[in-house]
Coordinates of C-alpha atoms in Angstrom, one line a residue:
Chain A
X17 CA 8.1 19.2 -22.0
X18 CA 6.1 22.2 -20.8
X19 CA 3.4 19.8 -20.1
X20 CA 5.7 17.5 -18.0
X21 CA 6.9 20.5 -16.2
X22 CA 3.5 21.6 -15.7
X23 CA 2.3 18.5 -14.3
X24 CA 1.7 17.6 -10.2
X25 CA 4.9 15.3 -10.6
X26 CA 7.4 17.9 -11.1
X27 CA 9.3 18.0 -7.6
X28 CA 9.2 21.6 -6.4
X29 CA 12.7 21.2 -4.8
X30 CA 14.1 20.8 -8.1
X31 CA 11.6 22.5 -10.5
X32 CA 13.3 25.5 -12.2
X33 CA 11.0 25.8 -15.1
X34 CA 9.3 29.2 -16.1
X35 CA 6.0 28.1 -14.3
X36 CA 8.1 28.2 -11.1
X37 CA 10.3 31.2 -11.4
X38 CA 8.2 33.2 -13.8
X39 CA 9.2 33.9 -17.4
X40 CA 12.1 36.2 -18.4
X41 CA 14.6 36.8 -20.9
X42 CA 17.0 33.9 -20.9
X43 CA 19.8 32.9 -23.1
X44 CA 20.0 29.7 -25.1
X45 CA 22.4 28.4 -22.5
X46 CA 20.1 29.4 -19.7
X47 CA 17.3 27.4 -21.4
X48 CA 19.3 24.2 -22.1
X49 CA 20.2 24.2 -18.4
X50 CA 16.5 24.9 -17.4
X51 CA 15.5 21.8 -19.9
X52 CA 17.9 19.4 -18.1
X53 CA 16.7 20.7 -14.5
X54 CA 13.2 20.5 -16.0
X55 CA 13.7 16.9 -17.0
X56 CA 15.7 16.0 -13.6
X57 CA 12.8 17.5 -11.9
X58 CA 10.4 15.4 -13.7
X59 CA 12.3 12.4 -13.1
X60 CA 12.5 13.0 -9.5
X61 CA 9.0 13.5 -9.2
X62 CA 8.1 10.2 -10.9
X63 CA 10.3 8.5 -8.3
X64 CA 8.6 10.2 -5.2
X65 CA 5.0 10.1 -6.2
X66 CA 2.1 8.2 -4.4
X67 CA 2.4 5.2 -6.8
X68 CA 6.1 4.3 -5.5
X69 CA 5.1 5.1 -2.0
X70 CA 2.0 2.8 -2.2
X71 CA 4.2 0.0 -3.5
X72 CA 7.1 0.4 -1.4
X73 CA 4.9 1.2 1.6
X74 CA 3.2 -2.2 0.9
X75 CA 6.7 -3.9 0.8
X76 CA 6.2 -3.6 4.7
X77 CA 7.4 -5.3 7.8
X78 CA 4.9 -8.6 7.6
X79 CA 5.2 -8.8 3.7
X80 CA 9.1 -8.7 3.9
X81 CA 8.7 -11.3 6.8
X82 CA 6.3 -13.4 4.5
X83 CA 8.4 -13.2 1.7
X84 CA 11.4 -14.1 3.9
X85 CA 9.3 -17.0 5.3
X86 CA 8.3 -18.1 1.9
X87 CA 12.1 -18.4 0.8
X88 CA 13.3 -19.9 4.2
X89 CA 10.1 -22.7 3.9
X90 CA 10.1 -23.4 0.2
X91 CA 13.0 -21.8 -1.4
X92 CA 12.4 -19.7 -4.5
X93 CA 11.2 -22.3 -6.9
X94 CA 7.4 -21.2 -6.9
X95 CA 7.3 -17.9 -4.8
X96 CA 9.5 -15.7 -7.0
X97 CA 7.2 -15.9 -9.9
X98 CA 4.4 -15.6 -7.9
X99 CA 5.8 -12.6 -6.1
X100 CA 6.2 -10.9 -9.7
X101 CA 2.4 -12.0 -10.5
X102 CA 1.2 -10.4 -7.3
X103 CA 3.0 -7.1 -8.2
X104 CA 1.7 -7.2 -11.6
X105 CA -2.0 -7.4 -10.0
X106 CA -1.1 -4.8 -7.7
X107 CA -0.2 -2.4 -10.5
X108 CA -3.7 -3.0 -12.1
X109 CA -5.5 -2.1 -9.3
X110 CA -3.3 0.8 -8.0
X111 CA -3.9 2.2 -11.5
X112 CA -7.4 2.3 -11.1
X113 CA -7.2 4.0 -7.7
X114 CA -4.8 6.6 -9.3
X115 CA -7.0 7.3 -12.3
X116 CA -10.0 7.5 -10.0
X117 CA -8.3 10.2 -7.7
X118 CA -7.0 12.3 -10.8
X119 CA -10.3 12.3 -12.5
X120 CA -12.9 13.1 -9.9
X121 CA -10.6 14.9 -7.4
X122 CA -11.8 12.8 -4.6
X123 CA -10.3 9.9 -2.1
X124 CA -11.6 6.5 -2.1
X125 CA -13.5 6.9 1.1
X126 CA -15.2 10.1 0.2
X127 CA -16.3 8.4 -3.2
X128 CA -17.7 5.4 -1.6
X129 CA -19.2 7.6 0.9
X130 CA -21.0 9.7 -1.8
X131 CA -21.7 7.3 -4.2
X132 CA -23.0 4.6 -2.3
X133 CA -24.0 6.1 0.9
X134 CA -23.1 6.3 4.4
X135 CA -23.7 2.6 5.4
X136 CA -21.4 1.3 2.6
X137 CA -19.0 4.6 3.3
X138 CA -18.6 3.7 7.3
X139 CA -18.3 -0.2 6.3
X140 CA -15.4 0.4 4.2
X141 CA -13.9 2.8 6.6
X142 CA -14.4 0.1 9.3
X143 CA -12.6 -2.3 7.3
X144 CA -9.7 -0.1 6.7
X145 CA -9.4 1.1 10.4
X146 CA -9.4 -2.7 11.6
X147 CA -6.9 -3.9 9.1
X148 CA -4.7 -0.9 9.3
X149 CA -4.6 -1.1 13.3
X150 CA -3.4 -4.7 12.9
X151 CA -1.2 -3.9 10.2
X152 CA 0.4 -1.0 12.2
X153 CA 1.2 -3.4 15.1
X154 CA 3.0 -5.7 13.0
X155 CA 5.1 -2.5 11.5
X156 CA 5.9 -1.7 15.1
X157 CA 6.9 -5.3 15.6
X158 CA 9.1 -5.3 12.7
X159 CA 11.0 -2.3 13.7
X160 CA 11.3 -3.9 16.8
X161 CA 12.7 -6.9 15.7
X162 CA 15.1 -5.1 13.4
X163 CA 16.3 -2.7 16.3
X164 CA 16.4 -5.9 18.9
X165 CA 18.9 -7.3 16.4
X166 CA 21.2 -3.9 17.5
X167 CA 20.2 -4.6 21.1
X168 CA 17.5 -1.5 21.3
X169 CA 14.5 -2.8 23.5
X170 CA 11.2 -2.8 22.6
X171 CA 10.0 0.4 24.3
X172 CA 12.8 2.1 22.2
X173 CA 11.6 0.7 19.0
X174 CA 7.9 1.9 19.9
X175 CA 9.1 5.4 20.7
X176 CA 11.1 5.9 17.6
X177 CA 8.0 4.7 15.8
X178 CA 5.4 7.1 17.1
X179 CA 8.3 10.0 16.8
X180 CA 8.8 9.3 13.3
X181 CA 5.1 9.8 12.3
X182 CA 4.7 12.7 14.7
X183 CA 7.7 14.2 12.9
X184 CA 6.4 13.5 9.6
X185 CA 2.9 14.9 10.1
X186 CA 4.4 18.2 11.5
X187 CA 5.6 19.8 8.3
X188 CA 2.3 21.5 7.0
X189 CA 3.2 20.4 3.7
X190 CA 2.3 17.1 1.5
X191 CA 5.5 17.6 -0.4
X192 CA 7.7 17.7 2.5
X193 CA 6.0 14.6 4.0
X194 CA 6.2 12.9 0.6
X195 CA 9.8 13.4 0.2
X196 CA 10.6 12.1 3.7
X197 CA 8.5 9.1 3.1
X198 CA 10.4 8.4 -0.3
X199 CA 13.7 9.3 1.2
X200 CA 13.0 6.5 3.4
X201 CA 11.5 4.2 0.9
X202 CA 14.3 3.8 -1.2
X203 CA 16.2 1.9 1.2
X204 CA 13.7 -1.0 0.6
X205 CA 16.4 -1.9 -1.9
X206 CA 18.8 -2.8 1.0
X207 CA 17.0 -6.5 0.7
X208 CA 18.8 -6.4 -2.8
X209 CA 22.1 -6.4 -0.9
X210 CA 21.2 -8.9 1.4
X211 CA 20.5 -11.1 -1.5
X212 CA 23.8 -10.7 -2.7
X213 CA 25.1 -11.7 0.7
X214 CA 23.2 -14.9 0.4
X215 CA 25.0 -15.8 -3.0
X216 CA 21.9 -17.5 -4.9
X217 CA 22.3 -19.2 -8.1
X218 CA 21.5 -16.8 -10.6
X219 CA 20.5 -19.8 -13.0
X220 CA 18.3 -21.1 -10.5
X221 CA 16.2 -18.2 -10.1
X222 CA 16.2 -17.5 -14.2
X223 CA 14.8 -21.0 -14.3
X224 CA 12.2 -20.7 -11.4
X225 CA 10.6 -17.6 -13.3
X226 CA 10.7 -19.3 -16.5
X227 CA 9.2 -22.9 -15.5
X228 CA 7.3 -21.6 -12.3
X229 CA 8.9 -24.8 -10.5
X230 CA 9.8 -26.7 -8.3
X231 CA 6.4 -26.8 -6.9
X232 CA 6.8 -26.7 -3.1
X233 CA 5.9 -29.8 -1.1
X234 CA 3.7 -28.6 1.8
X235 CA 0.6 -29.4 3.4
X236 CA -2.6 -27.6 2.3
X237 CA -3.1 -25.5 5.0
X238 CA 0.4 -24.3 5.3
X239 CA 0.8 -23.7 1.8
X240 CA -2.6 -21.8 1.4
X241 CA -1.4 -19.8 4.3
X242 CA 1.9 -18.6 2.6
X243 CA 0.0 -18.1 -0.9
X244 CA -2.9 -15.7 0.8
X245 CA -0.1 -13.9 3.0
X246 CA 2.1 -13.2 0.0
X247 CA -1.3 -12.0 -1.8
X248 CA -1.8 -10.0 1.4
X249 CA 1.9 -8.5 1.0
X250 CA 0.8 -7.0 -2.1
X251 CA -2.6 -6.2 -2.6
X252 CA -4.5 -4.3 0.5
X253 CA -7.4 -2.1 1.1
X254 CA -5.1 0.5 2.7
X255 CA -3.5 1.1 -0.7
X256 CA -6.5 2.0 -2.4
X257 CA -7.5 4.4 0.2
X258 CA -4.1 5.8 0.2
X259 CA -3.0 5.9 -3.5
X260 CA -6.3 7.7 -4.4
X261 CA -6.3 10.3 -1.7
X262 CA -2.4 10.9 -1.9
X263 CA -2.9 11.5 -5.5
X264 CA -5.7 14.1 -4.8
X265 CA -3.7 15.7 -2.1
X266 CA -0.7 15.8 -4.4
X267 CA -2.9 17.4 -7.1
X268 CA -2.9 15.0 -9.8
X269 CA -5.2 15.8 -12.7
X270 CA -6.4 14.2 -15.8
X271 CA -3.3 15.7 -17.7
X272 CA -1.2 13.8 -15.1
X273 CA -2.5 10.1 -15.6
X274 CA 0.1 9.2 -17.9
X275 CA 3.0 10.1 -15.3
X276 CA 0.7 8.5 -12.4
X277 CA 0.9 5.1 -14.3
X278 CA 4.6 5.3 -15.0
X279 CA 5.0 6.1 -11.0
X280 CA 2.9 3.2 -10.2
X281 CA 4.6 0.8 -12.4
X282 CA 8.1 2.1 -11.0
X283 CA 6.9 1.4 -7.9
X284 CA 5.8 -2.2 -8.9
X285 CA 8.9 -2.7 -10.2
X286 CA 11.1 -1.7 -7.5
X287 CA 8.7 -3.1 -4.7
X288 CA 8.8 -6.4 -6.8
X289 CA 12.7 -6.4 -7.0
X290 CA 12.8 -5.9 -2.9
X291 CA 10.5 -8.4 -2.5
X292 CA 12.0 -11.0 -4.4
X293 CA 15.4 -10.3 -3.0
X294 CA 13.9 -10.9 0.5
X295 CA 12.8 -14.1 -0.3
X296 CA 16.1 -15.0 -1.9
X297 CA 18.0 -13.4 1.1
X298 CA 16.1 -16.2 3.2
X299 CA 16.5 -19.2 1.0
X300 CA 19.8 -20.2 2.6
X301 CA 17.7 -21.0 5.8
X302 CA 15.9 -23.4 3.5
X303 CA 19.0 -24.8 2.1
X304 CA 20.5 -25.5 5.3
X305 CA 17.0 -26.6 7.0
X306 CA 17.3 -24.1 9.7
X307 CA 14.2 -24.5 12.3
X308 CA 13.0 -21.0 12.3
X309 CA 10.6 -21.7 15.7
X310 CA 13.9 -21.1 17.7
X311 CA 14.0 -17.4 16.4
X312 CA 10.6 -16.5 16.5
X313 CA 10.7 -14.4 19.8
X314 CA 14.3 -12.9 19.2
X315 CA 15.6 -10.8 16.1
X316 CA 14.2 -13.5 13.8
X317 CA 15.7 -13.9 10.4
X318 CA 18.6 -11.6 10.8
X319 CA 19.6 -13.7 13.8
X320 CA 19.0 -16.8 11.9
X321 CA 20.7 -15.6 8.8
X322 CA 24.0 -14.1 10.6
X323 CA 25.7 -17.6 11.2
X324 CA 25.0 -18.2 7.2
X325 CA 25.5 -15.1 5.5
X326 CA 27.4 -13.3 8.2
X327 CA 27.1 -10.1 10.4
X328 CA 27.2 -7.5 7.6
X329 CA 24.5 -9.3 5.6
X330 CA 22.2 -10.0 8.8
X331 CA 22.6 -6.6 9.8
X332 CA 21.3 -4.9 6.6
X333 CA 18.4 -7.5 7.0
X334 CA 17.6 -6.1 10.3
X335 CA 18.2 -2.6 8.8
X336 CA 15.9 -3.6 6.0
X337 CA 13.1 -4.6 8.4
X338 CA 13.5 -1.5 10.1
X339 CA 13.1 0.7 7.0
X340 CA 10.2 -1.4 5.7
X341 CA 8.3 -0.6 9.0
X342 CA 9.3 2.8 9.1
X343 CA 7.7 3.6 5.5
X344 CA 4.4 1.6 6.1
X345 CA 4.2 3.4 9.5
X346 CA 4.1 6.7 7.5
X347 CA 1.6 5.5 4.6
X348 CA -0.5 3.3 6.5
X349 CA -1.2 5.9 9.0
X350 CA -1.6 8.5 6.4
X351 CA -4.3 6.3 4.8
X352 CA -6.4 6.0 8.0
X353 CA -6.2 9.8 8.5
X354 CA -7.4 10.4 5.0
X355 CA -9.9 7.9 5.7
X356 CA -11.3 9.1 9.0
X357 CA -11.0 12.8 7.6
X358 CA -13.1 12.1 4.4
X359 CA -15.8 9.9 6.2
X360 CA -16.3 12.9 9.0
X361 CA -16.0 15.4 6.1
X362 CA -14.2 17.8 8.4
X363 CA -12.3 20.6 6.6
X364 CA -8.7 19.7 6.9
X365 CA -8.0 16.3 5.3
X366 CA -4.4 17.0 4.0
X367 CA -0.7 17.0 4.9
X368 CA -0.8 20.6 3.3
X369 CA -2.7 21.7 6.7
X370 CA -1.0 22.2 9.9
X371 CA -2.2 20.1 13.0
X372 CA -4.1 23.2 14.3
X373 CA -6.1 23.5 11.3
X374 CA -6.6 19.8 10.6
X375 CA -6.7 18.2 14.5
X376 CA -8.6 15.1 13.4
X377 CA -6.6 14.4 10.2
X378 CA -3.2 14.7 12.3
X379 CA -4.7 13.0 15.5
X380 CA -5.7 10.0 13.5
X381 CA -2.3 10.0 11.6
X382 CA -0.5 9.9 15.1
X383 CA -2.8 8.2 16.9
X384 CA -3.0 5.1 15.3
X385 CA 0.6 4.5 15.5
X386 CA 0.5 5.4 19.2
X387 CA -2.0 2.8 19.8
X388 CA -0.1 0.2 17.8
X389 CA 3.0 1.0 20.0
X390 CA 1.3 0.9 23.2
X391 CA -0.3 -2.4 22.1
X392 CA 3.3 -3.7 21.3
X393 CA 4.5 -3.2 24.7
X394 CA 1.8 -5.3 26.0
X395 CA 3.6 -8.1 28.1
X396 CA 2.6 -11.5 26.7
X397 CA 0.7 -10.3 23.4
X398 CA 1.0 -12.7 20.7
X399 CA 3.0 -10.7 18.7
X400 CA 4.2 -13.3 16.1
X401 CA 0.7 -14.4 15.3
X402 CA -0.2 -11.1 14.9
X403 CA 2.1 -10.4 12.6
X404 CA 1.7 -13.4 10.7
X405 CA -2.1 -13.0 10.4
X406 CA -2.1 -9.3 9.4
X407 CA -1.7 -10.2 5.5
X408 CA -4.2 -12.6 5.8
X409 CA -7.0 -10.3 7.2
X410 CA -6.0 -8.1 4.4
X411 CA -6.8 -10.5 1.9
X412 CA -9.9 -11.6 3.3
X413 CA -11.0 -8.1 3.6
X414 CA -9.8 -7.0 0.0
X415 CA -12.8 -8.1 -2.1
X416 CA -15.0 -5.8 -0.9
X417 CA -12.7 -3.0 -1.6
X418 CA -11.9 -4.2 -5.2
X419 CA -15.8 -4.2 -5.8
X420 CA -16.2 -0.9 -5.0
X421 CA -13.2 0.1 -6.9
X422 CA -14.4 -1.7 -10.0
X423 CA -17.9 -0.4 -9.8
X424 CA -16.5 3.5 -9.3
X425 CA -13.8 3.2 -12.2
X426 CA -16.8 1.9 -14.4
X427 CA -19.1 4.6 -13.3
X428 CA -19.2 7.0 -16.5
X429 CA -21.2 9.6 -14.6
X430 CA -18.0 10.2 -12.7
X431 CA -15.2 9.1 -14.9
X432 CA -16.5 10.0 -18.5
X433 CA -13.9 8.8 -21.0
X434 CA -11.6 7.8 -18.3
X435 CA -13.7 4.9 -17.2
X436 CA -12.1 1.3 -17.2
X437 CA -11.7 -0.6 -20.6
X438 CA -12.4 -4.0 -21.1
X439 CA -9.1 -5.3 -20.7
X440 CA -8.8 -3.4 -17.5
X441 CA -12.2 -5.1 -16.2
X442 CA -11.4 -8.5 -17.4
X443 CA -8.2 -8.4 -15.5
X444 CA -9.6 -6.4 -12.3
X445 CA -12.6 -9.0 -11.9
X446 CA -10.0 -11.7 -12.4
X447 CA -7.8 -10.3 -9.4
X448 CA -10.9 -9.8 -7.2
X449 CA -11.9 -13.4 -8.0
X450 CA -8.6 -14.8 -7.2
X451 CA -8.0 -13.0 -3.9
X452 CA -11.7 -13.8 -2.7
X453 CA -11.1 -17.6 -3.6
X454 CA -7.5 -17.8 -2.1
X455 CA -9.0 -15.9 1.1
X456 CA -12.0 -18.2 1.5
X457 CA -10.0 -21.2 0.7
X458 CA -7.6 -20.6 3.7
X459 CA -10.4 -19.3 6.0
X460 CA -12.3 -22.8 5.3
X461 CA -9.2 -25.0 5.5
X462 CA -8.0 -23.2 8.8
X463 CA -11.3 -23.4 10.4
X464 CA -11.7 -27.1 9.6
X465 CA -8.3 -27.8 10.8
X466 CA -9.1 -25.7 13.9
X467 CA -12.2 -28.2 14.4
X468 CA -9.8 -31.0 13.9
X469 CA -10.7 -31.8 10.0
X470 CA -7.2 -31.7 8.7
X471 CA -7.2 -31.7 4.9
X472 CA -3.6 -32.1 4.7
Chain B
X67 CA -15.1 14.6 -19.3
X68 CA -18.5 14.0 -18.6
X69 CA -21.2 16.4 -18.1
X70 CA -21.8 15.8 -14.6
X71 CA -17.8 16.6 -13.8
X72 CA -18.5 19.7 -15.9
X73 CA -21.4 20.7 -13.7
X74 CA -19.6 20.3 -10.6
X75 CA -17.1 22.2 -11.6
X76 CA -14.2 19.9 -10.9
X77 CA -10.7 21.8 -11.6
X78 CA -9.2 18.8 -13.2
X79 CA -6.3 19.6 -15.3
X80 CA -5.6 22.9 -13.8
X81 CA -4.6 21.3 -10.4
X82 CA -1.4 21.1 -9.3
X83 CA -0.3 21.0 -5.6
X84 CA 3.5 21.4 -6.4
X85 CA 3.5 25.2 -6.4
X86 CA -0.2 25.7 -5.2
X87 CA -0.5 27.8 -2.1
X88 CA -1.8 25.9 0.8
X89 CA -5.5 26.2 1.3
X90 CA -8.0 24.9 3.9
X91 CA -10.7 25.1 0.8
X92 CA -8.8 22.7 -1.3
X93 CA -10.7 19.6 -0.3
X94 CA -13.9 21.2 0.7
X95 CA -15.0 23.7 -2.1
X96 CA -16.5 20.9 -4.3
X97 CA -20.1 19.7 -4.3
X98 CA -20.5 16.1 -3.6
X99 CA -21.3 13.6 -6.4
X100 CA -25.2 12.6 -6.1
X101 CA -25.7 8.8 -4.8
X102 CA -25.5 6.2 -7.5
X103 CA -28.7 4.6 -8.3
X104 CA -28.2 0.7 -7.5
X105 CA -30.7 -1.8 -8.6
X106 CA -32.2 -4.1 -5.9
X107 CA -30.3 -6.8 -7.4
X108 CA -27.0 -4.9 -7.0
X109 CA -27.9 -3.7 -3.4
X110 CA -28.5 -7.7 -2.7
X111 CA -25.4 -8.8 -4.2
X112 CA -23.3 -6.0 -2.3
X113 CA -25.0 -7.1 0.9
X114 CA -24.4 -10.8 0.3
X115 CA -20.7 -10.1 -0.5
X116 CA -20.6 -8.3 2.8
X117 CA -22.2 -11.2 4.9
X118 CA -20.0 -13.7 3.0
X119 CA -16.7 -12.0 3.9
X120 CA -18.1 -11.5 7.2
X121 CA -18.5 -15.1 7.8
X122 CA -15.1 -15.9 6.5
X123 CA -13.5 -13.5 8.8
X124 CA -15.1 -14.9 12.0
X125 CA -13.7 -18.2 10.5
X126 CA -10.4 -16.6 10.4
X127 CA -10.4 -15.0 13.5
X128 CA -11.6 -18.1 15.2
X129 CA -8.9 -20.0 13.6
X130 CA -6.4 -17.5 15.2
X131 CA -7.9 -17.6 18.6
X132 CA -8.0 -21.4 18.5
X133 CA -4.3 -21.3 17.5
X134 CA -3.3 -18.9 20.3
X135 CA -5.3 -20.4 23.1
X136 CA -2.9 -20.6 26.2

């Protein structure tokens, strides 16, 4: 227990251990209370670690829209088990990132820079910044869609987005930023309530998971797009940068790896539940053959669902979109800030430093969201097209990040006994190959389709 | 832990940000890891992967722009 209390996962708000308050003469009753509080602290800490934040952060605006689009277009026959599979893959990848951070004490960008040199370091950071900016635009779009349902204008959504990231960045403590993000992230489970409003058949869901059927009847390009979009909704470059750097910022060490794994697994389970719930929530649109094209420029799925599941359910869906976008704004901006600060090797690269002490870190954190908010306000910008393609871009660029992750986590010079084991490598290489295959297949089929060679 | 990690004095196992005082030196007081020695084949494979991903990214961007032309 003492080892648990001494870990980086102990929540400082509820940590009443001797380590936090000094050792003294305490009665048996006090000791029992301390043990209970210590356990509470440990459990709270597990719930708000980088693993949970990375996983729930990746259940972002475009991801939830992607899950909902899968449900609205194909029902839950194929995609419920597929989403579960992608979150299992996300766990394997994120566990490696957490372990790398805990063992080396370095962020992902910093390690790539140091071990592979300037060129690969900047290339990785460049990929990250481009995908993050596109994804942040989609987060503001998601918040705009959600707030639009309640009549809030686009500029209000953009202003709220920028204000949220600014306020979160201001505290000068990682733990404060983490608690704020985790407090918002837990509302990702709102989608479970929306799914209840949709009144799905539990038997059909269980059957789809057990039999992975019915397979959707769709054209090659549309189906591949949905597959790639769902992969990009769970396995993305920013998650690697974020979880490894946040693990370092939180102070994870080798002794915390077990808790880090548990934290990541809890995140994967919660995110998978919320992701599947978003899909299930939108399946009434599939059942009622609703044409989503008429809702693309309005409040989207929430508006389309209102006549079917009622205003309370639709309102919750809109709130869920706002939450998904808000958490992702915090985590994706943070991953950009970590990457830029690590690559430029500036002194301040942590939420534990104030904006005055770490101007580049905090400026990147807020600046990325500011830029995304301004782009969303450009009249006539193809926002829905950007939103749909954000996950695709992440999937296409992910293999490069996965290759570096696999090389680094097999690097015994820096990982020692904590390097990958054979099973982890087989799974990691399989994931990298499948992600590359899916991204390539989509790009080629889409390209040929644009040239008029339709493979459907 | 590897010898290299020990020689770099990574404070693994002792760090804990939960009650650690805020310090600007937290992320800067460590010496960097030395560059990894990559074989020519490994370098060529990495560059090949990069070029391949660049190509399919260009194809995806073309598809995106083609689908959104006025």
